[in-house]
mmCIF file of C-alpha atoms in Angstrom:
data_model
loop_
_atom_site.group_PDB
_atom_site.id
_atom_site.type_symbol
_atom_site.label_atom_id
_atom_site.label_comp_id
_atom_site.label_asym_id
_atom_site.label_seq_id
_atom_site.Cartn_x
_atom_site.Cartn_y
_atom_site.Cartn_z
ATOM 1 C CA MET M 1061 -189.745 -111.632 53.303
ATOM 2 C CA SER M 1062 -193.315 -110.469 53.396
ATOM 3 C CA SER M 1063 -194.531 -108.030 56.029
ATOM 4 C CA LYS M 1064 -196.845 -110.733 57.430
ATOM 5 C CA THR M 1065 -193.897 -113.115 57.894
ATOM 6 C CA LEU M 1066 -191.880 -110.359 59.557
ATOM 7 C CA LEU M 1067 -194.762 -109.503 61.901
ATOM 8 C CA ASP M 1068 -195.157 -113.174 62.779
ATOM 9 C CA LYS M 1069 -191.452 -113.404 63.663
ATOM 10 C CA ILE M 1070 -191.647 -110.275 65.815
ATOM 11 C CA SER M 1071 -194.740 -111.602 67.566
ATOM 12 C CA ASN M 1072 -193.016 -114.929 68.254
ATOM 13 C CA LEU M 1073 -189.998 -113.114 69.704
ATOM 14 C CA LEU M 1074 -192.102 -110.911 71.970
ATOM 15 C CA ASN M 1075 -194.152 -113.855 73.218
ATOM 16 C CA GLY M 1076 -191.228 -116.270 73.443
ATOM 17 C CA LYS M 1077 -188.749 -117.222 76.159
ATOM 18 C CA ASN M 1078 -187.023 -113.781 76.290
ATOM 19 C CA GLY M 1079 -190.110 -111.776 75.381
ATOM 20 C CA GLU M 1080 -190.275 -109.751 78.596
ATOM 21 C CA LYS M 1081 -186.629 -108.668 78.294
ATOM 22 C CA ILE M 1082 -187.142 -107.668 74.675
ATOM 23 C CA GLN M 1083 -190.294 -105.718 75.564
ATOM 24 C CA GLU M 1084 -188.441 -103.797 78.299
ATOM 25 C CA LYS M 1085 -185.627 -102.889 75.901
ATOM 26 C CA LEU M 1086 -188.147 -101.735 73.311
ATOM 27 C CA LYS M 1087 -189.865 -99.523 75.901
ATOM 28 C CA VAL M 1088 -186.533 -97.794 76.602
ATOM 29 C CA LEU M 1089 -185.785 -97.390 72.886
ATOM 30 C CA VAL M 1090 -189.102 -95.720 72.116
ATOM 31 C CA SER M 1091 -189.407 -93.664 75.297
ATOM 32 C CA GLU M 1092 -189.543 -89.899 75.025
ATOM 33 C CA ASN M 1093 -186.032 -89.522 76.514
ATOM 34 C CA SER M 1094 -184.415 -92.195 74.361
ATOM 35 C CA PRO M 1095 -181.147 -91.042 72.771
ATOM 36 C CA VAL M 1096 -182.042 -93.186 69.766
ATOM 37 C CA LEU M 1097 -184.925 -90.815 68.993
ATOM 38 C CA LYS M 1098 -182.964 -87.578 69.471
ATOM 39 C CA SER M 1099 -183.827 -84.914 66.943
ATOM 40 C CA VAL M 1100 -181.189 -83.286 64.771
ATOM 41 C CA TRP M 1101 -179.423 -80.450 66.587
ATOM 42 C CA VAL M 1102 -177.669 -79.010 63.533
ATOM 43 C CA THR M 1103 -176.744 -80.065 59.997
ATOM 44 C CA VAL M 1104 -173.277 -79.333 58.642
ATOM 45 C CA LYS M 1105 -172.020 -79.581 55.074
ATOM 46 C CA LEU M 1106 -168.699 -81.333 54.527
ATOM 47 C CA GLY M 1107 -166.583 -81.326 51.372
ATOM 48 C CA THR M 1108 -166.821 -77.600 50.661
ATOM 49 C CA PHE M 1109 -163.115 -77.085 51.378
ATOM 50 C CA LYS M 1110 -160.352 -78.777 49.409
ATOM 51 C CA ASN M 1111 -158.115 -79.452 52.426
ATOM 52 C CA GLY M 1112 -157.453 -78.671 56.065
ATOM 53 C CA GLN M 1113 -155.388 -75.588 55.243
ATOM 54 C CA ARG M 1114 -158.398 -74.021 53.518
ATOM 55 C CA LEU M 1115 -160.598 -74.851 56.521
ATOM 56 C CA LEU M 1116 -158.034 -73.194 58.777
ATOM 57 C CA GLY M 1117 -157.926 -70.107 56.526
ATOM 58 C CA ALA M 1118 -161.724 -69.822 56.572
ATOM 59 C CA MET M 1119 -161.789 -70.005 60.373
ATOM 60 C CA GLN M 1120 -159.060 -67.364 60.605
ATOM 61 C CA ALA M 1121 -160.976 -65.075 58.232
ATOM 62 C CA LEU M 1122 -164.062 -65.400 60.435
ATOM 63 C CA GLY M 1123 -162.080 -64.521 63.566
ATOM 64 C CA PHE M 1124 -162.245 -67.875 65.340
ATOM 65 C CA VAL M 1125 -159.464 -68.947 67.670
ATOM 66 C CA PHE M 1126 -157.867 -72.370 67.628
ATOM 67 C CA GLY M 1127 -155.349 -74.161 69.750
ATOM 68 C CA SER M 1128 -151.857 -74.943 68.495
ATOM 69 C CA TRP M 1129 -152.691 -78.647 68.117
ATOM 70 C CA ALA M 1130 -155.840 -77.859 66.121
ATOM 71 C CA GLU M 1131 -153.791 -75.583 63.867
ATOM 72 C CA LYS M 1132 -151.135 -78.266 63.435
ATOM 73 C CA LEU M 1133 -153.695 -80.967 62.585
ATOM 74 C CA LEU M 1134 -155.548 -78.792 60.064
ATOM 75 C CA SER M 1135 -152.265 -77.644 58.476
ATOM 76 C CA SER M 1136 -151.220 -81.218 57.773
ATOM 77 C CA PRO M 1137 -151.510 -82.270 54.133
ATOM 78 C CA ASN M 1138 -152.937 -85.552 55.474
ATOM 79 C CA PHE M 1139 -155.897 -83.948 57.267
ATOM 80 C CA PRO M 1140 -158.966 -85.854 56.004
ATOM 81 C CA VAL M 1141 -161.669 -83.887 54.186
ATOM 82 C CA SER M 1142 -164.564 -85.209 52.145
ATOM 83 C CA SER M 1143 -163.942 -85.213 48.402
ATOM 84 C CA THR M 1144 -167.659 -84.685 47.746
ATOM 85 C CA GLU M 1145 -170.186 -82.380 49.359
ATOM 86 C CA ILE M 1146 -172.311 -84.206 51.915
ATOM 87 C CA GLU M 1147 -174.621 -83.072 54.685
ATOM 88 C CA VAL M 1148 -174.215 -84.592 58.125
ATOM 89 C CA ASP M 1149 -176.928 -84.380 60.776
ATOM 90 C CA LEU M 1150 -175.585 -83.951 64.304
ATOM 91 C CA VAL M 1151 -177.381 -84.713 67.552
ATOM 92 C CA GLU M 1152 -176.417 -83.590 71.053
ATOM 93 C CA LEU M 1153 -175.806 -86.422 73.496
ATOM 94 C CA HIS M 1154 -175.212 -85.725 77.183
ATOM 95 C CA VAL M 1155 -172.705 -88.142 78.679
ATOM 96 C CA GLY M 1156 -174.887 -88.819 81.740
ATOM 97 C CA LYS M 1157 -178.499 -88.331 80.717
ATOM 98 C CA ASP M 1158 -178.338 -89.755 77.184
ATOM 99 C CA LEU M 1159 -175.445 -92.211 77.320
ATOM 100 C CA GLY M 1160 -176.037 -93.475 80.853
ATOM 101 C CA PHE M 1161 -172.674 -92.528 82.346
ATOM 102 C CA GLU M 1162 -173.896 -90.762 85.501
ATOM 103 C CA ASN M 1163 -170.321 -90.529 86.843
ATOM 104 C CA GLY M 1164 -168.774 -89.597 83.496
ATOM 105 C CA SER M 1165 -166.668 -91.951 81.401
ATOM 106 C CA THR M 1166 -163.571 -92.393 79.295
ATOM 107 C CA TRP M 1167 -163.528 -91.350 75.646
ATOM 108 C CA SER M 1168 -163.327 -94.923 74.364
ATOM 109 C CA LYS M 1169 -166.356 -96.052 76.404
ATOM 110 C CA ILE M 1170 -168.323 -93.001 75.252
ATOM 111 C CA LEU M 1171 -167.592 -93.809 71.597
ATOM 112 C CA GLU M 1172 -168.535 -97.473 72.142
ATOM 113 C CA LYS M 1173 -171.886 -96.436 73.630
ATOM 114 C CA ILE M 1174 -172.606 -93.991 70.802
ATOM 115 C CA VAL M 1175 -172.052 -96.737 68.221
ATOM 116 C CA GLU M 1176 -174.046 -99.229 70.324
ATOM 117 C CA LEU M 1177 -177.001 -96.813 70.197
ATOM 118 C CA GLY M 1178 -176.861 -96.825 66.399
ATOM 119 C CA TYR M 1179 -175.143 -93.520 65.729
ATOM 120 C CA GLU M 1180 -172.158 -93.035 63.442
ATOM 121 C CA LEU M 1181 -168.993 -91.308 64.590
ATOM 122 C CA CYS M 1182 -168.169 -87.984 62.964
ATOM 123 C CA PRO M 1183 -165.464 -87.482 60.363
ATOM 124 C CA ALA M 1184 -162.675 -85.216 61.681
ATOM 125 C CA GLU M 1185 -163.750 -82.462 59.280
ATOM 126 C CA VAL M 1186 -166.915 -81.954 61.371
ATOM 127 C CA GLY M 1187 -164.924 -80.149 64.095
ATOM 128 C CA SER M 1188 -163.808 -77.217 61.975
ATOM 129 C CA VAL M 1189 -167.039 -76.994 59.954
ATOM 130 C CA LEU M 1190 -169.094 -77.047 63.155
ATOM 131 C CA ARG M 1191 -166.876 -74.329 64.636
ATOM 132 C CA MET M 1192 -167.763 -72.042 61.730
ATOM 133 C CA LYS M 1193 -171.462 -72.959 61.712
ATOM 134 C CA HIS M 1194 -171.920 -72.635 65.492
ATOM 135 C CA ASP M 1195 -170.896 -68.959 65.485
ATOM 136 C CA LYS M 1196 -173.467 -67.894 68.102
ATOM 137 C CA GLN M 1197 -172.198 -70.329 70.728
ATOM 138 C CA ILE M 1198 -172.991 -69.207 74.266
ATOM 139 C CA LYS M 1199 -170.291 -68.542 76.860
ATOM 140 C CA ASN M 1200 -168.740 -71.506 78.663
ATOM 141 C CA GLU M 1201 -170.305 -74.054 76.333
ATOM 142 C CA PHE M 1202 -168.290 -77.060 75.136
ATOM 143 C CA ARG M 1203 -169.274 -79.505 72.389
ATOM 144 C CA TRP M 1204 -166.991 -82.526 71.975
ATOM 145 C CA VAL M 1205 -166.928 -84.060 68.480
ATOM 146 C CA ALA M 1206 -167.614 -87.828 68.654
ATOM 147 C CA MET M 1207 -164.793 -88.937 66.381
ATOM 148 C CA GLN M 1208 -161.966 -91.394 66.208
ATOM 149 C CA PRO M 1209 -158.835 -89.669 67.509
ATOM 150 C CA ILE M 1210 -156.263 -88.330 65.062
ATOM 151 C CA LEU M 1211 -152.731 -89.551 65.778
ATOM 152 C CA ASP M 1212 -150.104 -86.830 65.873
ATOM 153 C CA GLY M 1213 -146.758 -87.969 67.231
ATOM 154 C CA ASP M 1214 -147.468 -89.537 70.609
ATOM 155 C CA TYR M 1215 -150.875 -87.904 71.001
ATOM 156 C CA PHE M 1216 -154.401 -88.876 69.974
ATOM 157 C CA HIS M 1217 -156.517 -85.762 69.429
ATOM 158 C CA VAL M 1218 -160.223 -85.097 69.179
ATOM 159 C CA PHE M 1219 -161.845 -81.733 68.493
ATOM 160 C CA CYS M 1220 -163.855 -79.617 70.874
ATOM 161 C CA VAL M 1221 -165.938 -76.625 69.784
ATOM 162 C CA LEU M 1222 -165.988 -74.244 72.721
ATOM 163 C CA HIS M 1223 -166.621 -70.723 73.962
ATOM 164 C CA ASP M 1224 -164.312 -69.990 76.877
ATOM 165 C CA GLY M 1225 -166.086 -66.788 77.909
ATOM 166 C CA ASP M 1226 -163.949 -64.566 75.684
ATOM 167 C CA ASP M 1227 -163.459 -66.339 72.362
ATOM 168 C CA ARG M 1228 -164.981 -69.092 70.259
ATOM 169 C CA TRP M 1229 -162.410 -71.847 69.800
ATOM 170 C CA LEU M 1230 -161.658 -75.026 67.971
ATOM 171 C CA GLY M 1231 -159.632 -76.927 70.519
ATOM 172 C CA THR M 1232 -158.281 -80.435 70.870
ATOM 173 C CA SER M 1233 -157.568 -82.861 73.670
ATOM 174 C CA ASP M 1234 -155.347 -85.908 73.871
ATOM 175 C CA VAL M 1235 -157.786 -88.698 74.675
ATOM 176 C CA ILE M 1236 -155.516 -91.725 74.836
ATOM 177 C CA GLY M 1237 -152.150 -90.557 76.161
ATOM 178 C CA SER M 1238 -153.811 -89.313 79.328
ATOM 179 C CA ASP M 1239 -156.667 -90.509 81.520
ATOM 180 C CA PHE M 1240 -159.095 -88.414 79.497
ATOM 181 C CA SER M 1241 -162.699 -88.573 80.666
ATOM 182 C CA LEU M 1242 -165.797 -86.475 80.232
ATOM 183 C CA TYR M 1243 -168.170 -85.550 83.057
ATOM 184 C CA SER M 1244 -171.818 -86.575 83.087
ATOM 185 C CA ASP M 1245 -173.004 -83.103 82.047
ATOM 186 C CA ASP M 1246 -170.571 -82.853 79.094
ATOM 187 C CA VAL M 1247 -172.028 -82.952 75.589
ATOM 188 C CA VAL M 1248 -170.821 -84.819 72.509
ATOM 189 C CA VAL M 1249 -172.130 -84.316 68.987
#
């Protein structure tokens, strides 16, 4: 399709029956505060560790703390890691301001909105790699990894990179087996 044909189609859409609705949606998409136009917060490199056990060992060597579930997930021979080195750009999305959930929301609705906005969910490996990269994390800061939960027994876990005031952690939460929700000021990457 030529660029002229494409421009003609766009013009017809904008001037057609639903043109006003389309124009309003476009204004939101290209506004300064649009989550679609968020700049990259940090880039992480995946695939530099052969398996989850090596990721766990690297975090231990660097002095990071991790919850028992995080340790169990990373110790599993089935923990997914990239077989090739790839860089992944991460953006920060606030549950309220960027995703539109002013009263917070459930994990599944948050993931749906992230995908609806055109973002990809993170591979599980991002949690541990981000923990090591984000070594200057400020106190009482939490960053939830926007990922599909990992099933372990009866629990569905996602990673959280956090600083609890004393230590820098890689934690997990069960997002399905409980009524797990994030607050409007929580941040997902």
